[in-house]
PDB file of C-alpha atoms and ligand atoms in Angstrom:
ATOM      1  CA  MET J 275      -0.085   0.082   0.136  1.00  0.00           C
ATOM      2  CA  SER J 276       1.370   3.173  -1.101  1.00  0.00           C
ATOM      3  CA  ALA J 277       1.314   6.730   0.852  1.00  0.00           C
ATOM      4  CA  ARG J 278      -1.719   7.556  -0.801  1.00  0.00           C
ATOM      5  CA  ASP J 279      -3.507   4.857  -0.887  1.00  0.00           C
ATOM      6  CA  THR J 280      -5.743   5.990   1.959  1.00  0.00           C
ATOM      7  CA  PRO J 281      -9.338   4.175   2.784  1.00  0.00           C
ATOM      8  CA  GLU J 282     -10.454   7.682   0.637  1.00  0.00           C
ATOM      9  CA  ALA J 283      -8.659   6.973  -2.384  1.00  0.00           C
ATOM     10  CA  ALA J 284     -10.013   3.246  -2.231  1.00  0.00           C
ATOM     11  CA  ALA J 285     -13.489   4.487  -1.910  1.00  0.00           C
ATOM     12  CA  ILE J 286     -13.206   6.648  -4.855  1.00  0.00           C
ATOM     13  CA  ARG J 287     -11.413   3.692  -7.009  1.00  0.00           C
ATOM     14  CA  HIS J 288     -14.270   1.108  -5.662  1.00  0.00           C
ATOM     15  CA  ASN J 289     -17.276   3.627  -6.406  1.00  0.00           C
ATOM     16  CA  LEU J 290     -16.095   4.721 -10.225  1.00  0.00           C
ATOM     17  CA  ALA J 291     -15.520   0.983 -11.092  1.00  0.00           C
ATOM     18  CA  ALA J 292     -19.145   0.173  -9.141  1.00  0.00           C
ATOM     19  CA  VAL J 293     -20.403   3.187 -11.692  1.00  0.00           C
ATOM     20  CA  GLN J 294     -18.340   1.913 -14.529  1.00  0.00           C
ATOM     21  CA  ALA J 295     -20.034  -1.405 -13.991  1.00  0.00           C
ATOM     22  CA  ARG J 296     -23.560  -0.084 -13.607  1.00  0.00           C
ATOM     23  CA  ILE J 297     -22.879   1.772 -16.970  1.00  0.00           C
ATOM     24  CA  ALA J 298     -22.162  -1.413 -18.855  1.00  0.00           C
ATOM     25  CA  ALA J 299     -25.059  -3.064 -17.280  1.00  0.00           C
ATOM     26  CA  ALA J 300     -27.316  -0.575 -18.462  1.00  0.00           C
ATOM     27  CA  GLY J 301     -25.617  -0.291 -21.991  1.00  0.00           C
ATOM     28  CA  ALA J 302     -25.871  -4.004 -22.417  1.00  0.00           C
ATOM     29  CA  ARG J 303     -29.667  -4.133 -21.390  1.00  0.00           C
ATOM     30  CA  ALA J 304     -30.243  -1.437 -24.196  1.00  0.00           C
ATOM     31  CA  GLY J 305     -27.850  -3.340 -26.601  1.00  0.00           C
ATOM     32  CA  ARG J 306     -25.209  -0.408 -26.669  1.00  0.00           C
ATOM     33  CA  ALA J 307     -21.608  -0.551 -26.081  1.00  0.00           C
ATOM     34  CA  ALA J 308     -20.126   0.880 -22.767  1.00  0.00           C
ATOM     35  CA  ALA J 309     -17.223   2.942 -25.103  1.00  0.00           C
ATOM     36  CA  ASP J 310     -19.807   4.980 -26.380  1.00  0.00           C
ATOM     37  CA  ILE J 311     -21.308   6.339 -22.935  1.00  0.00           C
ATOM     38  CA  ARG J 312     -18.787   8.886 -21.161  1.00  0.00           C
ATOM     39  CA  LEU J 313     -18.687   9.010 -17.696  1.00  0.00           C
ATOM     40  CA  LEU J 314     -18.300  12.429 -16.684  1.00  0.00           C
ATOM     41  CA  PRO J 315     -17.564  12.260 -12.777  1.00  0.00           C
ATOM     42  CA  VAL J 316     -19.088  15.790 -11.379  1.00  0.00           C
ATOM     43  CA  THR J 317     -16.921  17.735  -8.647  1.00  0.00           C
ATOM     44  CA  LYS J 318     -19.002  20.090  -7.376  1.00  0.00           C
ATOM     45  CA  THR J 319     -18.214  20.648  -3.580  1.00  0.00           C
ATOM     46  CA  VAL J 320     -15.422  17.895  -3.732  1.00  0.00           C
ATOM     47  CA  SER J 321     -12.099  19.477  -2.688  1.00  0.00           C
ATOM     48  CA  PRO J 322      -9.454  19.711  -4.731  1.00  0.00           C
ATOM     49  CA  ALA J 323      -7.457  17.181  -2.871  1.00  0.00           C
ATOM     50  CA  ARG J 324      -9.760  14.597  -3.518  1.00  0.00           C
ATOM     51  CA  ILE J 325     -10.539  15.366  -7.359  1.00  0.00           C
ATOM     52  CA  ARG J 326      -6.542  14.612  -7.162  1.00  0.00           C
ATOM     53  CA  LEU J 327      -7.465  11.294  -6.137  1.00  0.00           C
ATOM     54  CA  ALA J 328      -9.918  10.847  -8.810  1.00  0.00           C
ATOM     55  CA  HIS J 329      -7.570  11.953 -11.278  1.00  0.00           C
ATOM     56  CA  ALA J 330      -5.039   9.356  -9.850  1.00  0.00           C
ATOM     57  CA  ALA J 331      -7.746   6.676 -10.333  1.00  0.00           C
ATOM     58  CA  GLY J 332      -8.124   7.757 -14.199  1.00  0.00           C
ATOM     59  CA  CYS J 333     -10.535  10.296 -14.447  1.00  0.00           C
ATOM     60  CA  ARG J 334      -8.797  13.031 -16.441  1.00  0.00           C
ATOM     61  CA  MET J 335     -12.109  15.398 -17.706  1.00  0.00           C
ATOM     62  CA  PHE J 336     -14.548  16.740 -14.569  1.00  0.00           C
ATOM     63  CA  GLY J 337     -17.633  18.299 -14.584  1.00  0.00           C
ATOM     64  CA  GLU J 338     -18.373  21.368 -12.606  1.00  0.00           C
ATOM     65  CA  ASN J 339     -21.716  23.885 -12.423  1.00  0.00           C
ATOM     66  CA  LYS J 340     -20.545  26.802 -10.954  1.00  0.00           C
ATOM     67  CA  VAL J 341     -18.063  28.637 -13.154  1.00  0.00           C
ATOM     68  CA  GLN J 342     -16.158  30.444 -10.216  1.00  0.00           C
ATOM     69  CA  GLU J 343     -15.596  27.366  -8.588  1.00  0.00           C
ATOM     70  CA  ALA J 344     -14.268  25.424 -11.667  1.00  0.00           C
ATOM     71  CA  ARG J 345     -11.798  28.387 -12.295  1.00  0.00           C
ATOM     72  CA  SER J 346     -10.257  28.071  -8.418  1.00  0.00           C
ATOM     73  CA  LYS J 347     -10.015  23.969  -9.158  1.00  0.00           C
ATOM     74  CA  ALA J 348      -8.433  24.444 -12.563  1.00  0.00           C
ATOM     75  CA  GLU J 349      -6.133  26.750 -10.754  1.00  0.00           C
ATOM     76  CA  ALA J 350      -5.689  24.498  -7.856  1.00  0.00           C
ATOM     77  CA  LEU J 351      -4.857  21.636 -10.114  1.00  0.00           C
ATOM     78  CA  SER J 352      -3.052  23.017 -13.119  1.00  0.00           C
ATOM     79  CA  ASP J 353      -0.290  21.231 -12.602  1.00  0.00           C
ATOM     80  CA  LEU J 354      -2.472  17.915 -13.577  1.00  0.00           C
ATOM     81  CA  ALA J 355      -3.421  17.149 -16.895  1.00  0.00           C
ATOM     82  CA  VAL J 356      -7.126  17.387 -16.527  1.00  0.00           C
ATOM     83  CA  ARG J 357      -9.852  19.156 -18.599  1.00  0.00           C
ATOM     84  CA  TRP J 358     -12.895  20.714 -17.479  1.00  0.00           C
ATOM     85  CA  SER J 359     -16.544  20.748 -18.452  1.00  0.00           C
ATOM     86  CA  VAL J 360     -19.066  23.468 -17.394  1.00  0.00           C
ATOM     87  CA  ILE J 361     -22.567  21.893 -17.054  1.00  0.00           C
ATOM     88  CA  GLY J 362     -24.306  24.702 -15.398  1.00  0.00           C
ATOM     89  CA  HIS J 363     -26.344  27.880 -16.353  1.00  0.00           C
ATOM     90  CA  LEU J 364     -23.945  30.524 -17.084  1.00  0.00           C
ATOM     91  CA  GLN J 365     -24.625  34.539 -16.727  1.00  0.00           C
ATOM     92  CA  THR J 366     -23.189  36.354 -19.864  1.00  0.00           C
ATOM     93  CA  ASN J 367     -20.645  38.516 -18.093  1.00  0.00           C
ATOM     94  CA  LYS J 368     -18.909  34.996 -17.001  1.00  0.00           C
ATOM     95  CA  ALA J 369     -18.863  33.580 -20.714  1.00  0.00           C
ATOM     96  CA  LYS J 370     -14.748  35.081 -20.266  1.00  0.00           C
ATOM     97  CA  TYR J 371     -14.060  32.592 -17.355  1.00  0.00           C
ATOM     98  CA  VAL J 372     -15.600  29.820 -19.107  1.00  0.00           C
ATOM     99  CA  ALA J 373     -13.783  30.784 -22.528  1.00  0.00           C
ATOM    100  CA  ARG J 374     -10.295  30.712 -20.792  1.00  0.00           C
ATOM    101  CA  PHE J 375     -10.133  27.070 -18.802  1.00  0.00           C
ATOM    102  CA  ALA J 376     -13.142  25.157 -20.007  1.00  0.00           C
ATOM    103  CA  SER J 377     -13.122  22.318 -22.781  1.00  0.00           C
ATOM    104  CA  GLU J 378     -16.951  22.051 -22.835  1.00  0.00           C
ATOM    105  CA  PHE J 379     -20.120  23.870 -22.024  1.00  0.00           C
ATOM    106  CA  GLN J 380     -23.335  21.712 -21.408  1.00  0.00           C
ATOM    107  CA  ALA J 381     -25.667  24.501 -20.755  1.00  0.00           C
ATOM    108  CA  LEU J 382     -25.844  26.874 -23.745  1.00  0.00           C
ATOM    109  CA  ASP J 383     -29.118  28.565 -24.133  1.00  0.00           C
ATOM    110  CA  SER J 384     -28.903  31.477 -25.451  1.00  0.00           C
ATOM    111  CA  LEU J 385     -28.078  33.738 -28.512  1.00  0.00           C
ATOM    112  CA  LYS J 386     -26.584  35.973 -26.313  1.00  0.00           C
ATOM    113  CA  LEU J 387     -24.371  33.835 -24.286  1.00  0.00           C
ATOM    114  CA  ALA J 388     -23.088  32.027 -27.403  1.00  0.00           C
ATOM    115  CA  GLU J 389     -22.418  35.634 -28.768  1.00  0.00           C
ATOM    116  CA  ALA J 390     -20.804  36.442 -25.620  1.00  0.00           C
ATOM    117  CA  LEU J 391     -18.848  33.145 -25.726  1.00  0.00           C
ATOM    118  CA  GLU J 392     -17.659  33.492 -29.280  1.00  0.00           C
ATOM    119  CA  ARG J 393     -15.957  36.657 -28.441  1.00  0.00           C
ATOM    120  CA  ARG J 394     -14.245  35.863 -25.732  1.00  0.00           C
ATOM    121  CA  LEU J 395     -12.947  32.390 -27.254  1.00  0.00           C
ATOM    122  CA  GLN J 396     -11.964  34.589 -30.280  1.00  0.00           C
ATOM    123  CA  ILE J 397      -9.579  36.653 -27.967  1.00  0.00           C
ATOM    124  CA  GLU J 398      -8.107  33.296 -26.242  1.00  0.00           C
ATOM    125  CA  GLY J 399      -7.796  31.826 -29.369  1.00  0.00           C
ATOM    126  CA  ARG J 400      -9.575  29.033 -28.134  1.00  0.00           C
ATOM    127  CA  GLY J 401     -12.573  26.502 -29.393  1.00  0.00           C
ATOM    128  CA  LEU J 402     -14.979  25.103 -27.311  1.00  0.00           C
ATOM    129  CA  ASP J 403     -17.323  22.015 -27.207  1.00  0.00           C
ATOM    130  CA  VAL J 404     -20.947  22.747 -26.595  1.00  0.00           C
ATOM    131  CA  LEU J 405     -24.233  21.201 -25.582  1.00  0.00           C
ATOM    132  CA  VAL J 406     -27.610  22.713 -26.440  1.00  0.00           C
ATOM    133  CA  GLN J 407     -29.543  22.295 -22.719  1.00  0.00           C
ATOM    134  CA  VAL J 408     -33.328  21.562 -23.178  1.00  0.00           C
ATOM    135  CA  ASN J 409     -36.099  21.966 -20.640  1.00  0.00           C
ATOM    136  CA  THR J 410     -37.454  18.462 -21.228  1.00  0.00           C
ATOM    137  CA  SER J 411     -39.513  18.698 -18.061  1.00  0.00           C
ATOM    138  CA  GLY J 412     -41.560  21.811 -18.652  1.00  0.00           C
ATOM    139  CA  GLU J 413     -40.538  22.992 -14.873  1.00  0.00           C
ATOM    140  CA  GLU J 414     -40.116  26.954 -14.634  1.00  0.00           C
ATOM    141  CA  SER J 415     -37.347  26.055 -12.139  1.00  0.00           C
ATOM    142  CA  LYS J 416     -34.794  24.466 -14.844  1.00  0.00           C
ATOM    143  CA  TYR J 417     -32.920  26.156 -17.509  1.00  0.00           C
ATOM    144  CA  GLY J 418     -32.555  25.726 -21.037  1.00  0.00           C
ATOM    145  CA  LEU J 419     -34.563  25.937 -23.972  1.00  0.00           C
ATOM    146  CA  PRO J 420     -38.001  24.694 -24.718  1.00  0.00           C
ATOM    147  CA  PRO J 421     -38.110  21.160 -27.206  1.00  0.00           C
ATOM    148  CA  GLN J 422     -40.019  23.455 -29.760  1.00  0.00           C
ATOM    149  CA  GLU J 423     -37.463  26.695 -29.692  1.00  0.00           C
ATOM    150  CA  VAL J 424     -34.416  23.924 -30.287  1.00  0.00           C
ATOM    151  CA  ARG J 425     -34.473  23.612 -34.269  1.00  0.00           C
ATOM    152  CA  GLY J 426     -35.001  27.537 -34.510  1.00  0.00           C
ATOM    153  CA  PHE J 427     -32.052  28.243 -32.064  1.00  0.00           C
ATOM    154  CA  LEU J 428     -29.376  25.819 -33.871  1.00  0.00           C
ATOM    155  CA  LYS J 429     -29.929  27.520 -37.184  1.00  0.00           C
ATOM    156  CA  HIS J 430     -27.931  30.389 -35.823  1.00  0.00           C
ATOM    157  CA  LEU J 431     -25.049  28.481 -34.092  1.00  0.00           C
ATOM    158  CA  PRO J 432     -23.117  27.757 -37.484  1.00  0.00           C
ATOM    159  CA  CYS J 433     -21.635  31.432 -37.567  1.00  0.00           C
ATOM    160  CA  PHE J 434     -20.134  30.956 -33.859  1.00  0.00           C
ATOM    161  CA  SER J 435     -16.855  29.570 -35.282  1.00  0.00           C
ATOM    162  CA  ALA J 436     -15.200  28.982 -32.051  1.00  0.00           C
ATOM    163  CA  LEU J 437     -18.626  26.754 -30.480  1.00  0.00           C
ATOM    164  CA  ARG J 438     -18.514  23.165 -31.858  1.00  0.00           C
ATOM    165  CA  VAL J 439     -21.793  21.805 -30.888  1.00  0.00           C
ATOM    166  CA  ARG J 440     -22.175  18.251 -30.040  1.00  0.00           C
ATOM    167  CA  GLY J 441     -25.288  17.595 -28.981  1.00  0.00           C
ATOM    168  CA  LEU J 442     -28.158  18.394 -26.458  1.00  0.00           C
ATOM    169  CA  MET J 443     -28.053  18.162 -22.597  1.00  0.00           C
ATOM    170  CA  THR J 444     -31.113  18.149 -20.046  1.00  0.00           C
ATOM    171  CA  LEU J 445     -31.753  17.279 -17.085  1.00  0.00           C
ATOM    172  CA  ALA J 446     -35.064  15.475 -15.735  1.00  0.00           C
ATOM    173  CA  VAL J 447     -37.520  16.342 -13.792  1.00  0.00           C
ATOM    174  CA  LEU J 448     -36.684  15.452  -9.986  1.00  0.00           C
ATOM    175  CA  SER J 449     -39.056  12.811  -9.043  1.00  0.00           C
ATOM    176  CA  ALA J 450     -39.670   9.305  -7.279  1.00  0.00           C
ATOM    177  CA  ASP J 451     -42.251   8.444 -10.332  1.00  0.00           C
ATOM    178  CA  HIS J 452     -39.386   6.926 -12.789  1.00  0.00           C
ATOM    179  CA  ALA J 453     -42.052   6.765 -15.486  1.00  0.00           C
ATOM    180  CA  ARG J 454     -41.885  10.787 -15.465  1.00  0.00           C
ATOM    181  CA  VAL J 455     -38.277  10.926 -15.649  1.00  0.00           C
ATOM    182  CA  ARG J 456     -38.225   8.389 -18.605  1.00  0.00           C
ATOM    183  CA  THR J 457     -40.329  10.766 -20.015  1.00  0.00           C
ATOM    184  CA  CYS J 458     -37.775  13.527 -19.897  1.00  0.00           C
ATOM    185  CA  PHE J 459     -35.206  11.496 -21.354  1.00  0.00           C
ATOM    186  CA  ARG J 460     -37.252  10.228 -24.180  1.00  0.00           C
ATOM    187  CA  ARG J 461     -38.140  13.151 -25.070  1.00  0.00           C
ATOM    188  CA  LEU J 462     -34.625  14.598 -25.521  1.00  0.00           C
ATOM    189  CA  ARG J 463     -33.465  11.896 -27.692  1.00  0.00           C
ATOM    190  CA  GLU J 464     -36.743  11.883 -30.046  1.00  0.00           C
ATOM    191  CA  LEU J 465     -35.928  15.481 -30.421  1.00  0.00           C
ATOM    192  CA  ARG J 466     -32.846  15.063 -31.582  1.00  0.00           C
ATOM    193  CA  ASP J 467     -33.506  12.279 -33.852  1.00  0.00           C
ATOM    194  CA  ALA J 468     -35.664  14.607 -35.404  1.00  0.00           C
ATOM    195  CA  LEU J 469     -33.277  17.505 -35.661  1.00  0.00           C
ATOM    196  CA  ARG J 470     -30.665  15.191 -37.121  1.00  0.00           C
ATOM    197  CA  GLN J 471     -32.197  14.893 -40.178  1.00  0.00           C
ATOM    198  CA  ASP J 472     -31.833  18.665 -41.376  1.00  0.00           C
ATOM    199  CA  ALA J 473     -29.299  19.757 -38.688  1.00  0.00           C
ATOM    200  CA  PRO J 474     -27.437  22.605 -40.016  1.00  0.00           C
ATOM    201  CA  ALA J 475     -23.988  22.082 -41.488  1.00  0.00           C
ATOM    202  CA  GLY J 476     -21.366  21.956 -38.771  1.00  0.00           C
ATOM    203  CA  VAL J 477     -23.601  21.162 -35.913  1.00  0.00           C
ATOM    204  CA  SER J 478     -23.378  17.689 -34.787  1.00  0.00           C
ATOM    205  CA  LEU J 479     -26.204  16.304 -32.527  1.00  0.00           C
ATOM    206  CA  ALA J 480     -24.189  12.952 -31.574  1.00  0.00           C
ATOM    207  CA  GLU J 481     -24.030  13.449 -27.895  1.00  0.00           C
ATOM    208  CA  LEU J 482     -26.920  13.336 -25.544  1.00  0.00           C
ATOM    209  CA  SER J 483     -25.927  14.192 -21.984  1.00  0.00           C
ATOM    210  CA  MET J 484     -28.388  13.191 -19.476  1.00  0.00           C
ATOM    211  CA  GLY J 485     -28.994  10.900 -16.459  1.00  0.00           C
ATOM    212  CA  MET J 486     -26.943  11.590 -12.529  1.00  0.00           C
ATOM    213  CA  SER J 487     -26.635   9.339 -10.035  1.00  0.00           C
ATOM    214  CA  GLY J 488     -30.118   9.052  -9.321  1.00  0.00           C
ATOM    215  CA  ASP J 489     -31.217   8.201 -12.524  1.00  0.00           C
ATOM    216  CA  PHE J 490     -28.087   7.170 -15.138  1.00  0.00           C
ATOM    217  CA  GLU J 491     -29.225   4.009 -16.133  1.00  0.00           C
ATOM    218  CA  CYS J 492     -32.776   4.752 -17.033  1.00  0.00           C
ATOM    219  CA  ALA J 493     -30.790   7.444 -19.002  1.00  0.00           C
ATOM    220  CA  ILE J 494     -28.740   5.302 -20.699  1.00  0.00           C
ATOM    221  CA  GLU J 495     -31.480   2.756 -21.763  1.00  0.00           C
ATOM    222  CA  GLU J 496     -33.461   5.981 -23.606  1.00  0.00           C
ATOM    223  CA  GLY J 497     -29.836   6.868 -25.201  1.00  0.00           C
ATOM    224  CA  ALA J 498     -27.433   8.627 -23.109  1.00  0.00           C
ATOM    225  CA  THR J 499     -23.973   9.130 -24.554  1.00  0.00           C
ATOM    226  CA  VAL J 500     -22.680  11.173 -21.432  1.00  0.00           C
ATOM    227  CA  VAL J 501     -23.839  11.124 -17.999  1.00  0.00           C
ATOM    228  CA  ARG J 502     -22.741  13.480 -15.437  1.00  0.00           C
ATOM    229  CA  ILE J 503     -22.517  11.548 -12.133  1.00  0.00           C
ATOM    230  CA  GLY J 504     -21.533  13.314  -8.678  1.00  0.00           C
ATOM    231  CA  GLN J 505     -22.710  11.366  -5.231  1.00  0.00           C
ATOM    232  CA  ALA J 506     -22.385   8.059  -6.731  1.00  0.00           C
ATOM    233  CA  ILE J 507     -18.829   8.701  -7.306  1.00  0.00           C
ATOM    234  CA  PHE J 508     -17.873  11.130  -4.015  1.00  0.00           C
ATOM    235  CA  GLY J 509     -20.810  10.638  -2.115  1.00  0.00           C
ATOM    236  CA  PRO J 510     -23.479  12.579  -0.590  1.00  0.00           C
ATOM    237  CA  ARG J 511     -22.975  16.577  -0.746  1.00  0.00           C
ATOM    238  CA  PRO J 512     -24.008  17.755   2.765  1.00  0.00           C
ATOM    239  CA  LEU J 513     -23.900  21.472   1.374  1.00  0.00           C
ATOM    240  CA  PRO J 514     -25.589  21.228  -2.181  1.00  0.00           C
ATOM    241  CA  ASP J 515     -25.380  25.030  -2.729  1.00  0.00           C
ATOM    242  CA  SER J 516     -21.997  25.755  -1.149  1.00  0.00           C
ATOM    243  CA  HIS J 517     -19.375  27.579  -3.071  1.00  0.00           C
ATOM    244  CA  TYR J 518     -16.551  26.262  -0.283  1.00  0.00           C
ATOM    245  CA  TRP J 519     -15.275  22.580   0.276  1.00  0.00           C
ATOM    246  CA  PRO J 520     -13.831  21.254   3.373  1.00  0.00           C
ATOM    247  CA  VAL J 521     -10.130  20.800   2.545  1.00  0.00           C
TER     248      VAL J 521
HETATM  249  C1  PLP L1119     -24.688  18.062  -9.515  1.00  0.00           C
HETATM  250  C2  PLP L1119     -25.140  18.279 -11.276  1.00  0.00           C
HETATM  251  C3  PLP L1119     -24.912  16.602 -11.674  1.00  0.00           C
HETATM  252  C4  PLP L1119     -24.752  15.259 -11.111  1.00  0.00           C
HETATM  253  O1  PLP L1119     -25.183  14.858  -9.840  1.00  0.00           O
HETATM  254  P1  PLP L1119     -25.293  13.769  -8.707  1.00  0.00           P
HETATM  255  O2  PLP L1119     -26.501  13.532  -8.059  1.00  0.00           O
HETATM  256  O3  PLP L1119     -24.420  14.217  -8.077  1.00  0.00           O
HETATM  257  O4  PLP L1119     -25.301  13.037  -9.727  1.00  0.00           O
HETATM  258  C5  PLP L1119     -24.851  16.704 -13.214  1.00  0.00           C
HETATM  259  N1  PLP L1119     -25.801  17.194 -13.727  1.00  0.00           N
HETATM  260  C6  PLP L1119     -25.718  18.467 -13.019  1.00  0.00           C
HETATM  261  C7  PLP L1119     -26.228  19.866 -14.041  1.00  0.00           C
HETATM  262  C8  PLP L1119     -25.201  18.923 -12.083  1.00  0.00           C
HETATM  263  O5  PLP L1119     -25.623  20.688 -11.634  1.00  0.00           O
END
């Protein structure tokens, strides 16, 4: 046992392996290869020290929902070769931060934000993979475009040359009613299938980012290519809205 092989490191390795096995099993049920489903570990409220353990366990990309938290972790971990995906709502005035350090942004939902990201990415000389967030649950509390507005929105995206559109993202309704959760995922896949036929040139809709710790198996059965998983890897979050993390 090396000095770094603490119980905490072992727990993260164990949880990661368990999640990967569940991804593979759900994929197999749906006739899909595990290699076609990307696990994005979500590290909101997880300390940089614990993110290092996940890196040591093989993770190379992490998801964060708040840009400030993501920025400070990217700085604290700048010695590691890791990439960052911003998966939460972004205010236009914070586009510059995402343009500086993120590899992927999963919550694009307005042209104003696309314009701000494009301008800042041009300044930085960078490109960004983006997913368009869709509100599949109809809940007012959720961000994302209503499904019927996505087609018109996609038409504008080819003119933003720094934004590489990869697909769609959604959050399902938070409910113990599995049928309602599944309906959200199915809606995203059906929307993607309908839009794919005549997607604008350069706009790929290959990716479907859907599914979190509580519902990722259902999402995979409905076609998820990216699952965003935090608590099943890092344990429960005691302070879900905190900007701070235990040291
Ligand atoms: C926190 C978060 C997740 C992961 O949720 P868990 O329950 O920890 O798996 C996924 N997607 C988004 C947008 C999040 O903010």
